mmCIF file of C-alpha atoms in Angstrom:
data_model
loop_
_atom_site.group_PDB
_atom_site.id
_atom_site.type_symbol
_atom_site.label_atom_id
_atom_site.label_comp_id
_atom_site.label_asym_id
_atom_site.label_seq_id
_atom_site.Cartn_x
_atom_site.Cartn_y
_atom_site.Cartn_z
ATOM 1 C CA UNK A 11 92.841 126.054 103.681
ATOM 2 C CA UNK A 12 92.715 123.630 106.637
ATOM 3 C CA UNK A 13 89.478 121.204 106.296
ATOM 4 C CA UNK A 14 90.052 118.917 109.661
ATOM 5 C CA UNK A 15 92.489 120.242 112.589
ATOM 6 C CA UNK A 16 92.506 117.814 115.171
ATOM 7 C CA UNK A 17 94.601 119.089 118.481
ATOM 8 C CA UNK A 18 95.491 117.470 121.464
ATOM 9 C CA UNK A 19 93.565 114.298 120.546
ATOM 10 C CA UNK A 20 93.246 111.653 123.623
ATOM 11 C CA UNK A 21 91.126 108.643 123.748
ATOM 12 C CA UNK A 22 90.465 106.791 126.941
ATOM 13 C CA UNK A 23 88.200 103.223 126.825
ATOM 14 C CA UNK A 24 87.013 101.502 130.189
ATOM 15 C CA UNK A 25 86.572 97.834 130.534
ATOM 16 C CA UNK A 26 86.137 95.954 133.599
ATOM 17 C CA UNK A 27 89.379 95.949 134.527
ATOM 18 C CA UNK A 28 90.484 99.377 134.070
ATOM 19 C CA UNK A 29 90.542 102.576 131.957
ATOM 20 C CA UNK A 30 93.015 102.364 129.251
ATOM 21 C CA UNK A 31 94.546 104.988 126.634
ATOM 22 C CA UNK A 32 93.945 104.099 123.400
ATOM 23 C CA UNK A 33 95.227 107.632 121.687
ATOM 24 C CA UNK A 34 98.007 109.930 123.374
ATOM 25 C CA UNK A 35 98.310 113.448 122.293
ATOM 26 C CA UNK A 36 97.771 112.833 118.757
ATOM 27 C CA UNK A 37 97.469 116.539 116.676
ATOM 28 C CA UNK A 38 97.541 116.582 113.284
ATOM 29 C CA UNK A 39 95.949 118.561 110.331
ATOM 30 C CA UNK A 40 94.107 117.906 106.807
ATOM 31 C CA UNK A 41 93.908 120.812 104.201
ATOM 32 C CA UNK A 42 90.784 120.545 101.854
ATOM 33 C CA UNK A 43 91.566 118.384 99.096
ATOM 34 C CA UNK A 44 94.518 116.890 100.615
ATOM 35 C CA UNK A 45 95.135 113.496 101.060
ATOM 36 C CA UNK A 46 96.981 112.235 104.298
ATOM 37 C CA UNK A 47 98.327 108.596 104.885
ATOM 38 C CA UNK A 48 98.014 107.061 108.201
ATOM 39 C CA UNK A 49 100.765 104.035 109.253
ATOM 40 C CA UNK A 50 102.057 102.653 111.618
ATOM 41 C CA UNK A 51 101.914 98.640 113.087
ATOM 42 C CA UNK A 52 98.649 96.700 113.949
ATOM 43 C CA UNK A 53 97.143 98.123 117.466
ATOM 44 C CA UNK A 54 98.879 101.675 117.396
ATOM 45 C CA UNK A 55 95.366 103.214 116.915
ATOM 46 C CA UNK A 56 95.002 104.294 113.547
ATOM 47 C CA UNK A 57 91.345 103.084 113.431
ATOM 48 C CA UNK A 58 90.337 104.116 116.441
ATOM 49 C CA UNK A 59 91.786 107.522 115.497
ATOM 50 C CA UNK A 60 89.688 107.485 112.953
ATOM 51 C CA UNK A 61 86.867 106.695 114.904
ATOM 52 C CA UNK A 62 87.407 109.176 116.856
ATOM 53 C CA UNK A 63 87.323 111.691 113.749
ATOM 54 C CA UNK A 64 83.224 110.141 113.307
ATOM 55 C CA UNK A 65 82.170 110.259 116.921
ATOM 56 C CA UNK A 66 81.854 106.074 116.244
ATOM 57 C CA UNK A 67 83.168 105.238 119.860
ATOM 58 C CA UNK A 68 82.371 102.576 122.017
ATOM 59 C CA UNK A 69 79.899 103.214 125.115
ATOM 60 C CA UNK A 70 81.805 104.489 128.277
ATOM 61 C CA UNK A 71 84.598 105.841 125.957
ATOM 62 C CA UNK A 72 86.160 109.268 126.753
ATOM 63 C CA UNK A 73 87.599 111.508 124.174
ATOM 64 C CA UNK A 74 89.137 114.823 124.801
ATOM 65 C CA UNK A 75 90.787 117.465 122.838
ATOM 66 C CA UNK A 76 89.934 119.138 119.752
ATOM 67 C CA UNK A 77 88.239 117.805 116.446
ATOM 68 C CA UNK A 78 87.689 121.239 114.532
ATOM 69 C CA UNK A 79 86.381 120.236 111.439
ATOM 70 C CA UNK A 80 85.200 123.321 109.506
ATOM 71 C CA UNK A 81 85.052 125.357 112.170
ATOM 72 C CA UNK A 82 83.196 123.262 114.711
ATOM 73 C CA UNK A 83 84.499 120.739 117.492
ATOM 74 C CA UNK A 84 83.110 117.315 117.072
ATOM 75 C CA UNK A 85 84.209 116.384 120.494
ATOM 76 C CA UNK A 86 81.659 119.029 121.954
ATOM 77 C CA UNK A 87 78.501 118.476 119.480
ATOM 78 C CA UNK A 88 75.279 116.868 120.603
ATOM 79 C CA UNK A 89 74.411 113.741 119.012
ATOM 80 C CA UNK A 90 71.570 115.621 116.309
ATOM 81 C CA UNK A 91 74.249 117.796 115.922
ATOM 82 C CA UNK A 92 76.823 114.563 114.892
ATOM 83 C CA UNK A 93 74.501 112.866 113.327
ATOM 84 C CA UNK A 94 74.080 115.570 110.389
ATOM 85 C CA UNK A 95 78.006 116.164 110.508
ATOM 86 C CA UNK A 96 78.177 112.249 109.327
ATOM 87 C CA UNK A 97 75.539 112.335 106.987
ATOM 88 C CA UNK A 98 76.710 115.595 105.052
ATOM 89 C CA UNK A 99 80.245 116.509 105.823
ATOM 90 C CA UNK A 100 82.377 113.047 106.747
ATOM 91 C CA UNK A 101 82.275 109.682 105.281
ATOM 92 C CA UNK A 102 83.918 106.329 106.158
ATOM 93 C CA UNK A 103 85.268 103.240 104.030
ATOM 94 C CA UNK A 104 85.771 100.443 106.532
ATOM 95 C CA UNK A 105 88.108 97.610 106.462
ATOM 96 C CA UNK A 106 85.475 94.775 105.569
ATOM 97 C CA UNK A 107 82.792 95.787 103.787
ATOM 98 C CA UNK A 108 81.001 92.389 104.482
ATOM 99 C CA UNK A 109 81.015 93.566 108.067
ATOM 100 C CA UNK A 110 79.312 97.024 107.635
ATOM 101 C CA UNK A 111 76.462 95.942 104.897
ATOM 102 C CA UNK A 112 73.540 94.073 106.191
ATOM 103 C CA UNK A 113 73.440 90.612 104.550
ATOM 104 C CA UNK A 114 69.553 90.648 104.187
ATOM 105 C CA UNK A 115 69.316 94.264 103.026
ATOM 106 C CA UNK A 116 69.708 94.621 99.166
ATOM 107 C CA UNK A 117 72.164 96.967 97.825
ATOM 108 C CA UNK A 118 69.820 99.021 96.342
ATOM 109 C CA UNK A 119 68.992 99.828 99.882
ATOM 110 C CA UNK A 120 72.437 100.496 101.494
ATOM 111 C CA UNK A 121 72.688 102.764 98.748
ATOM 112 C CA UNK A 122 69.127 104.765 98.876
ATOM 113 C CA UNK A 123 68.471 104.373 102.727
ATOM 114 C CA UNK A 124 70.939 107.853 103.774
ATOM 115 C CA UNK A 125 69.799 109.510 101.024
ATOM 116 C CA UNK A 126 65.891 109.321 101.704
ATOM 117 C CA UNK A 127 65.830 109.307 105.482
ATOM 118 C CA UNK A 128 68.449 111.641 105.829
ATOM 119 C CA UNK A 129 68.548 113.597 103.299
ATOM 120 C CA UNK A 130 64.714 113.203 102.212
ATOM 121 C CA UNK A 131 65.440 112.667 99.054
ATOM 122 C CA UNK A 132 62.816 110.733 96.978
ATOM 123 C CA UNK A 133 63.483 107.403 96.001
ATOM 124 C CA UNK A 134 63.109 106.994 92.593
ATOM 125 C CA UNK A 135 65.876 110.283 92.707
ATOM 126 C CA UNK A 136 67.807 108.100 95.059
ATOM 127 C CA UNK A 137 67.885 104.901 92.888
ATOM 128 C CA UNK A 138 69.275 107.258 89.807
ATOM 129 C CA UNK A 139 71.804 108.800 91.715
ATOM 130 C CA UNK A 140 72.991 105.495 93.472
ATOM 131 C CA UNK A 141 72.830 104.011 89.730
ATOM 132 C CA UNK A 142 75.448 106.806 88.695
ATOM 133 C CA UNK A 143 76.968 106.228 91.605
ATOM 134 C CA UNK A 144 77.918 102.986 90.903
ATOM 135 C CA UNK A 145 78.947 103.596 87.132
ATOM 136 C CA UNK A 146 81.285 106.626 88.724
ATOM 137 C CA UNK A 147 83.529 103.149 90.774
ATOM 138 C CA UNK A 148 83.261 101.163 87.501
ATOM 139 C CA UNK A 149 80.263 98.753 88.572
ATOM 140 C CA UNK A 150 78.006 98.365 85.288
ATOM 141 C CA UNK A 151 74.311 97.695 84.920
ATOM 142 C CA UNK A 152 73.427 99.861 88.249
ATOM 143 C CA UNK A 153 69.722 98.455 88.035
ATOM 144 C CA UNK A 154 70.587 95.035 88.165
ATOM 145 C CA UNK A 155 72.998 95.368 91.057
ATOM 146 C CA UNK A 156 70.758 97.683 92.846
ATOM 147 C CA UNK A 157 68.171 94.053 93.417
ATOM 148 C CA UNK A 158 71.434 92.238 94.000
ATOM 149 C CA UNK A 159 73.020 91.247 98.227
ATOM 150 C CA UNK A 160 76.282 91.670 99.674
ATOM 151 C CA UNK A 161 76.734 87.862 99.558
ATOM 152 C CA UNK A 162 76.046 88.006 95.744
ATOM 153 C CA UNK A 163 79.283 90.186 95.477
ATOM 154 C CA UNK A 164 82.778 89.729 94.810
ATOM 155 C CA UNK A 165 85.605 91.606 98.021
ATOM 156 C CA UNK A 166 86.414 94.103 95.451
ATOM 157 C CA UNK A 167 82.553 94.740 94.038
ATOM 158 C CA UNK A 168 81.532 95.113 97.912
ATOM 159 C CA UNK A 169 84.184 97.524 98.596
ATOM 160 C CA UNK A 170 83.173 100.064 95.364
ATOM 161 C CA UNK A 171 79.495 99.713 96.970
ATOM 162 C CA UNK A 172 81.256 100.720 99.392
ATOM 163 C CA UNK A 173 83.078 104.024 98.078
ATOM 164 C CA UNK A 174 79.768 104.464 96.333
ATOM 165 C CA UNK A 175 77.964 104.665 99.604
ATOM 166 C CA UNK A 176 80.300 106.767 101.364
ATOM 167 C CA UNK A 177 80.023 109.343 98.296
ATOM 168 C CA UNK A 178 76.522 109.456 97.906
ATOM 169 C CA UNK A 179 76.266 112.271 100.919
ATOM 170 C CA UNK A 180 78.952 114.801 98.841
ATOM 171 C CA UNK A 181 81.519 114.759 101.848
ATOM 172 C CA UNK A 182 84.140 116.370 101.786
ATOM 173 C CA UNK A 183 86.542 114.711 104.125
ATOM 174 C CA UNK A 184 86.516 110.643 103.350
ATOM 175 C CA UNK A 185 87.902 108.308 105.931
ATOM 176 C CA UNK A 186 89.264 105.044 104.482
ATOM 177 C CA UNK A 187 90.379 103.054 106.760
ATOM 178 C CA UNK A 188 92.359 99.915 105.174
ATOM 179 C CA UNK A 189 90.114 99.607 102.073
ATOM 180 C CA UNK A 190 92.355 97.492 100.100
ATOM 181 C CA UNK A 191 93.029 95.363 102.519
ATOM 182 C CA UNK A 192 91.327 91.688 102.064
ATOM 183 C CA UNK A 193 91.478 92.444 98.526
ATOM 184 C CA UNK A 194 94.154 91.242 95.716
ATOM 185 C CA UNK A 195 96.845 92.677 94.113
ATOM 186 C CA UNK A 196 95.020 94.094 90.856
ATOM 187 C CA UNK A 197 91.398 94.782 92.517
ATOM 188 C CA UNK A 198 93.665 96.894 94.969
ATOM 189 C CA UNK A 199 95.058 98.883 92.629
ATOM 190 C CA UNK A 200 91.623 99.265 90.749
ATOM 191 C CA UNK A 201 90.181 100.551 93.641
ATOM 192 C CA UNK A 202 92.934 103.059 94.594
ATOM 193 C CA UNK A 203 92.794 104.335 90.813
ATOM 194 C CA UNK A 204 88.806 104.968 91.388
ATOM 195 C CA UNK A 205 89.839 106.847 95.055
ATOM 196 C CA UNK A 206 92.423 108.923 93.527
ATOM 197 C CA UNK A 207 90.419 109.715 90.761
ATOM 198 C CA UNK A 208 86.989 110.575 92.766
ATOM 199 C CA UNK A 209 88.733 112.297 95.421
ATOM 200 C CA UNK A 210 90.569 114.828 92.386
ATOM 201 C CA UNK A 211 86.972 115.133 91.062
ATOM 202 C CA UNK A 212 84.777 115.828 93.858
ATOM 203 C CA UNK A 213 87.839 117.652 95.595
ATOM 204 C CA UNK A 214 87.355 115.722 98.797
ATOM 205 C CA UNK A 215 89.832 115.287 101.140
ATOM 206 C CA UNK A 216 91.120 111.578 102.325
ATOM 207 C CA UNK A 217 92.842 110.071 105.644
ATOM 208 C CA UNK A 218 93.734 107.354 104.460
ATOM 209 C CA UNK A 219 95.319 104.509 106.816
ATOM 210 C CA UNK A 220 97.328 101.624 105.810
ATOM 211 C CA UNK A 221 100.215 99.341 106.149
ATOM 212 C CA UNK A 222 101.455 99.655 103.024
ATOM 213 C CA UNK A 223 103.870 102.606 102.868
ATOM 214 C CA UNK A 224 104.727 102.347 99.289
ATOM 215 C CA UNK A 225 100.896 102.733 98.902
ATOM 216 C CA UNK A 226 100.602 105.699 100.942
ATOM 217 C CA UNK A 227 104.036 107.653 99.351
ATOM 218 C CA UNK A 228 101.578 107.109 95.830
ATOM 219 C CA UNK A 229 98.117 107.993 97.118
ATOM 220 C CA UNK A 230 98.993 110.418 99.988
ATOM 221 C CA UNK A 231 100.338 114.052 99.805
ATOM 222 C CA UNK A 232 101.651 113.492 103.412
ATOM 223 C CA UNK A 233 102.265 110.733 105.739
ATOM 224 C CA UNK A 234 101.727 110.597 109.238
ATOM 225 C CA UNK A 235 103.577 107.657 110.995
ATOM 226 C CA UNK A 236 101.839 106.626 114.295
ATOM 227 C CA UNK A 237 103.330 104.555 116.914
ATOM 228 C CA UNK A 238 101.575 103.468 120.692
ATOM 229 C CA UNK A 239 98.851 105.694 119.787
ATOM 230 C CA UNK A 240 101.184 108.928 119.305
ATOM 231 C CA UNK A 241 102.139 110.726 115.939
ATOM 232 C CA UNK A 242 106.084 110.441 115.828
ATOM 233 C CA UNK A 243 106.627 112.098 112.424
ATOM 234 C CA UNK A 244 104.518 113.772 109.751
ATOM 235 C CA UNK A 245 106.244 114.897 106.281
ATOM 236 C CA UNK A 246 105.508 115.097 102.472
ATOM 237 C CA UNK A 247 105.573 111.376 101.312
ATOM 238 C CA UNK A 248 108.088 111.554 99.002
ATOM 239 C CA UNK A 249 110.720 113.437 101.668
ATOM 240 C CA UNK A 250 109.315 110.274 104.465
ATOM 241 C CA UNK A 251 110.540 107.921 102.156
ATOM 242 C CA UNK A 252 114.113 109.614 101.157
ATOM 243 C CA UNK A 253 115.045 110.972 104.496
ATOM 244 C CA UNK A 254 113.132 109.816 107.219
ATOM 245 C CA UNK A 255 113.433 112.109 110.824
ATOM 246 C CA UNK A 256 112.138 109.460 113.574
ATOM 247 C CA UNK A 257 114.081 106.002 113.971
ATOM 248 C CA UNK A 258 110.860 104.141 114.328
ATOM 249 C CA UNK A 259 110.319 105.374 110.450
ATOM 250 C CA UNK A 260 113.489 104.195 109.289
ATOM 251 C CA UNK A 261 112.956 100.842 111.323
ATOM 252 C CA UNK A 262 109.892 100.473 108.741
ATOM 253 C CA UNK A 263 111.326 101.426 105.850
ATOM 254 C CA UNK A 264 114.454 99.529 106.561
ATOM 255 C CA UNK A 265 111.461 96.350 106.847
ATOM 256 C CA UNK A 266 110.345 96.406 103.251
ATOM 257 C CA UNK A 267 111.684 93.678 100.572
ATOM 258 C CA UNK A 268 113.510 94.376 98.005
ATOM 259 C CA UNK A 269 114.225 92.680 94.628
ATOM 260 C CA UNK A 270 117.570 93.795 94.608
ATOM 261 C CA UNK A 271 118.503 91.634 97.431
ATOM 262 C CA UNK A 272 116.429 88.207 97.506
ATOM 263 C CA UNK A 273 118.641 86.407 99.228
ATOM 264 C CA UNK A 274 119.858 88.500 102.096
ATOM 265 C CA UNK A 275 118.090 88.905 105.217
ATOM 266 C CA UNK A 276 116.019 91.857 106.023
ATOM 267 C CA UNK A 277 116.238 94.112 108.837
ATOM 268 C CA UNK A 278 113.715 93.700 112.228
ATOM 269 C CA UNK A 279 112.691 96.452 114.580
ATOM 270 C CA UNK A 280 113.669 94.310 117.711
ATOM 271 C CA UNK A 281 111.333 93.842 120.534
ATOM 272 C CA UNK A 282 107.414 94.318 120.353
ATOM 273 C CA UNK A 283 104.911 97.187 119.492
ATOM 274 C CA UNK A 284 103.465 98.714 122.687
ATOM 275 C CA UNK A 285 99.724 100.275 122.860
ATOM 276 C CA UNK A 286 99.556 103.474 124.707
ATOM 277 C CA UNK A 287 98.432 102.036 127.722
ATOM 278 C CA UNK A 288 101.718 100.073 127.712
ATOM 279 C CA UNK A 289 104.158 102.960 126.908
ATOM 280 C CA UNK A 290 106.649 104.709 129.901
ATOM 281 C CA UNK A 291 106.467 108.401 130.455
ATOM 282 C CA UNK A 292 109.453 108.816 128.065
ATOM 283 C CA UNK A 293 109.044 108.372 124.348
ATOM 284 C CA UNK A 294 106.934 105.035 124.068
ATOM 285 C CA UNK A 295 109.454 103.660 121.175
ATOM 286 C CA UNK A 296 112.635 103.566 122.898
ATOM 287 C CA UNK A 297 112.937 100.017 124.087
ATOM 288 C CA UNK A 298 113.277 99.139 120.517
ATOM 289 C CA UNK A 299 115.368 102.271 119.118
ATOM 290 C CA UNK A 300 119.338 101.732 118.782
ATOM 291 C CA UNK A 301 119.574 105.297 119.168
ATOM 292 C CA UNK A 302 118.166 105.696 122.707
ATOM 293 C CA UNK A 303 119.780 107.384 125.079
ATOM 294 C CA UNK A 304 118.645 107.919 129.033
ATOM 295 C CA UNK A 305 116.393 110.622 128.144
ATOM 296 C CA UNK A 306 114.548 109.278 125.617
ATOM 297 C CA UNK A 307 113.154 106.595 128.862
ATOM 298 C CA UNK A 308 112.708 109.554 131.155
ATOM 299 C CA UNK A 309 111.554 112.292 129.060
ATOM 300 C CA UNK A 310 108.583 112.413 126.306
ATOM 301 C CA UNK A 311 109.926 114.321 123.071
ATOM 302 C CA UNK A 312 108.198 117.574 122.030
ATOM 303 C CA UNK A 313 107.583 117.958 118.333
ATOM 304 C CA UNK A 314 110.225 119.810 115.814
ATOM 305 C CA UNK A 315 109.740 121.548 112.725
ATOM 306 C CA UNK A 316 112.647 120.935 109.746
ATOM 307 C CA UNK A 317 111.233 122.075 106.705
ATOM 308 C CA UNK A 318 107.714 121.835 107.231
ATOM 309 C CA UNK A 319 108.259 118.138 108.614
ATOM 310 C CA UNK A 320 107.561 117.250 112.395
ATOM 311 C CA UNK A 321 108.991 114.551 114.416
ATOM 312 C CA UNK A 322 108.945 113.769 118.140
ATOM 313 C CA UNK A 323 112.235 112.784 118.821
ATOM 314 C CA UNK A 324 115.211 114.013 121.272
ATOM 315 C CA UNK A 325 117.688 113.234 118.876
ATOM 316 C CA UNK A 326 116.120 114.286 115.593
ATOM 317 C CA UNK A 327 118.863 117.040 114.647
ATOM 318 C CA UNK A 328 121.528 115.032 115.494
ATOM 319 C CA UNK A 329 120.080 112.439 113.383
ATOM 320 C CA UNK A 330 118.785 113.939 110.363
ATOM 321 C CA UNK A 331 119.627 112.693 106.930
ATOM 322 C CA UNK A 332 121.708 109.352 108.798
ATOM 323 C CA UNK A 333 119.105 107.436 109.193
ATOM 324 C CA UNK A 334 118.904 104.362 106.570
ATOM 325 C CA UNK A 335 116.045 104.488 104.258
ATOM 326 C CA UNK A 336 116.309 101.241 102.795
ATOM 327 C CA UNK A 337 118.030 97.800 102.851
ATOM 328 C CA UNK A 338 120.169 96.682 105.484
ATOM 329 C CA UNK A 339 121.968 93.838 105.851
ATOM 330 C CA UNK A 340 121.486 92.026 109.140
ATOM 331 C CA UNK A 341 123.739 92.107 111.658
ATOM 332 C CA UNK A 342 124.223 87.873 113.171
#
């Protein structure tokens, strides 16, 4: 059953220069109790996309197409009407959790505030619930850390107040956007265990966005793989990583160490990522793809089906099952 069917997505921001495309025709679906990865290079507009998913936009910003989450378009709803869609049905897990808590506001409060203005819940019902809440992301003594401030928490503590928080309203699709990010090696994996493991219990669905595709192939069902603000391929994780359709998923594959091969070189994706606003009319990754041909400049690929995958690219029958999916050698 489809939870989240976004269609036609485009995102538009004005500064004081000019308007500028942030998203370009980005459609894309999320079944209830899936979870769907999100990658794709630094300023291709996997945030914002997911911004755009909460109504969180910047003033002047214009988004058009279709959100239907449940029924209902988000991009149409009145702003009562969005605020109870993020307090009930949608939830967010930013980046930097020291950047979305209030530094003078106790944690007890981050965690109680939705639930009693919102929700009108009372709050000594709110402090037990936020209490379990906290012993459901492995945090201990709830009471104590309920008196406690962001700046008396470790990264990885922060972001679990964090999950916490953004489970508290029961959603059921949750947004994490980078969460492991500024954390280490074993707190990331500590907090992708208590994601998996919330998300099978609660049955909540996840977009999750990262860098990391070896992270998304084991937390995501699917993987979407976004590049100048466009969706170039979208497959079951385990088929991205064995037989990737779009060269611009290869490229990243092909950019992951190894440690088979520590001292050879690894391969590049030449030339530079492009934002929308940057791309030509044709398909925005060809200045960088060895297998461009004229077309591919000229003309912007449509999406194909094989085998329940899609991918936006002119050659993609000719090149399915070629393309490399791991290590190679640089050519000098």
């Amino acid at each position: 059953m489809t939870l989240l069917d976004v269609h036609d997505l485009c995102l538009e921001i004005r500064n004081r220069v000019r308007t500028r495309r942030i998203i370009d025709h980005v459609s894309f679906s999320v079944a209830k109790g899936e979870a769907l990865g999100l990658v794709g290079e630094s300023g291709c507009g996997k945030s914002m996309t997911a911004r755009s998913l909460m109504g969180l936009l910047p003033p002047g910003a214009k988004l058009e197409g279709e959100v239907v989450f449940e029924g209902s378009d988000i991009v149409r709803m009145s702003q009562p009407e969005l605020r109870a869609y993020r307090a009930t049905k949608v939830a967010m897990i930013f980046q930097d959790p020291r950047a979305h808590t209030n530094p003078v506001r106790s944690i007890g409060d981050f965690l109680t505030e939705a639930q009693c203005e919102v929700g009108g819940v009372k709050r000594s019902v709110a402090r037990r619930r936020a209490i379990a809440l906290l012993d459901s992301v492995g945090i201990p003594d709830g009471e104590r850390r309920l008196s406690q401030y962001p700046h008396q928490l470790s990264g990885g503590l922060l972001q679990r107040v964090m999950i916490a928080s953004a489970l508290a309203s029961d959603p059921a699709l949750l947004l994490a956007d980078e969460p492991t990010t500024a954390l280490d090696v074993t707190t990331q994996a500590e907090v992708m265990a208590i994601l998996g493991r919330l998300r099978r219990e609660h049955e909540v669905a996840l977009l999750f966005i990262t860098h990391n595709l070896e992270l998304a192939a084991a937390t995501c069902d699917r993987t979407a793989v976004m590049y100048a603000g466009r969706i170039v391929e979208v497959q079951k994780s385990s088929a991205l990583h064995d037989r990737p359709l779009h060269p611009y998923t290869s490229g990243l594959l092909c950019s992951r160490p190894s440690i088979e091969h520590t001292e050879r070189r690894l391969m590049v994706i030449p030339g530079r990522p492009v934002a929308a606003y940057d791309a030509d009319d044709g398909c925005a990754f060809a200045p960088r793809c060895a297998y461009a041909e004229p077309r591919c400049r000229m003309e912007r690929p449509r999406d194909e089906t094989f085998d329940k995958a899609a991918v936006a690219c002119h050659r993609a029958a000719e090149l399915q099952g070629s393309l490399p999916t791991g290590y190679v050698e640089a050519v000098s």
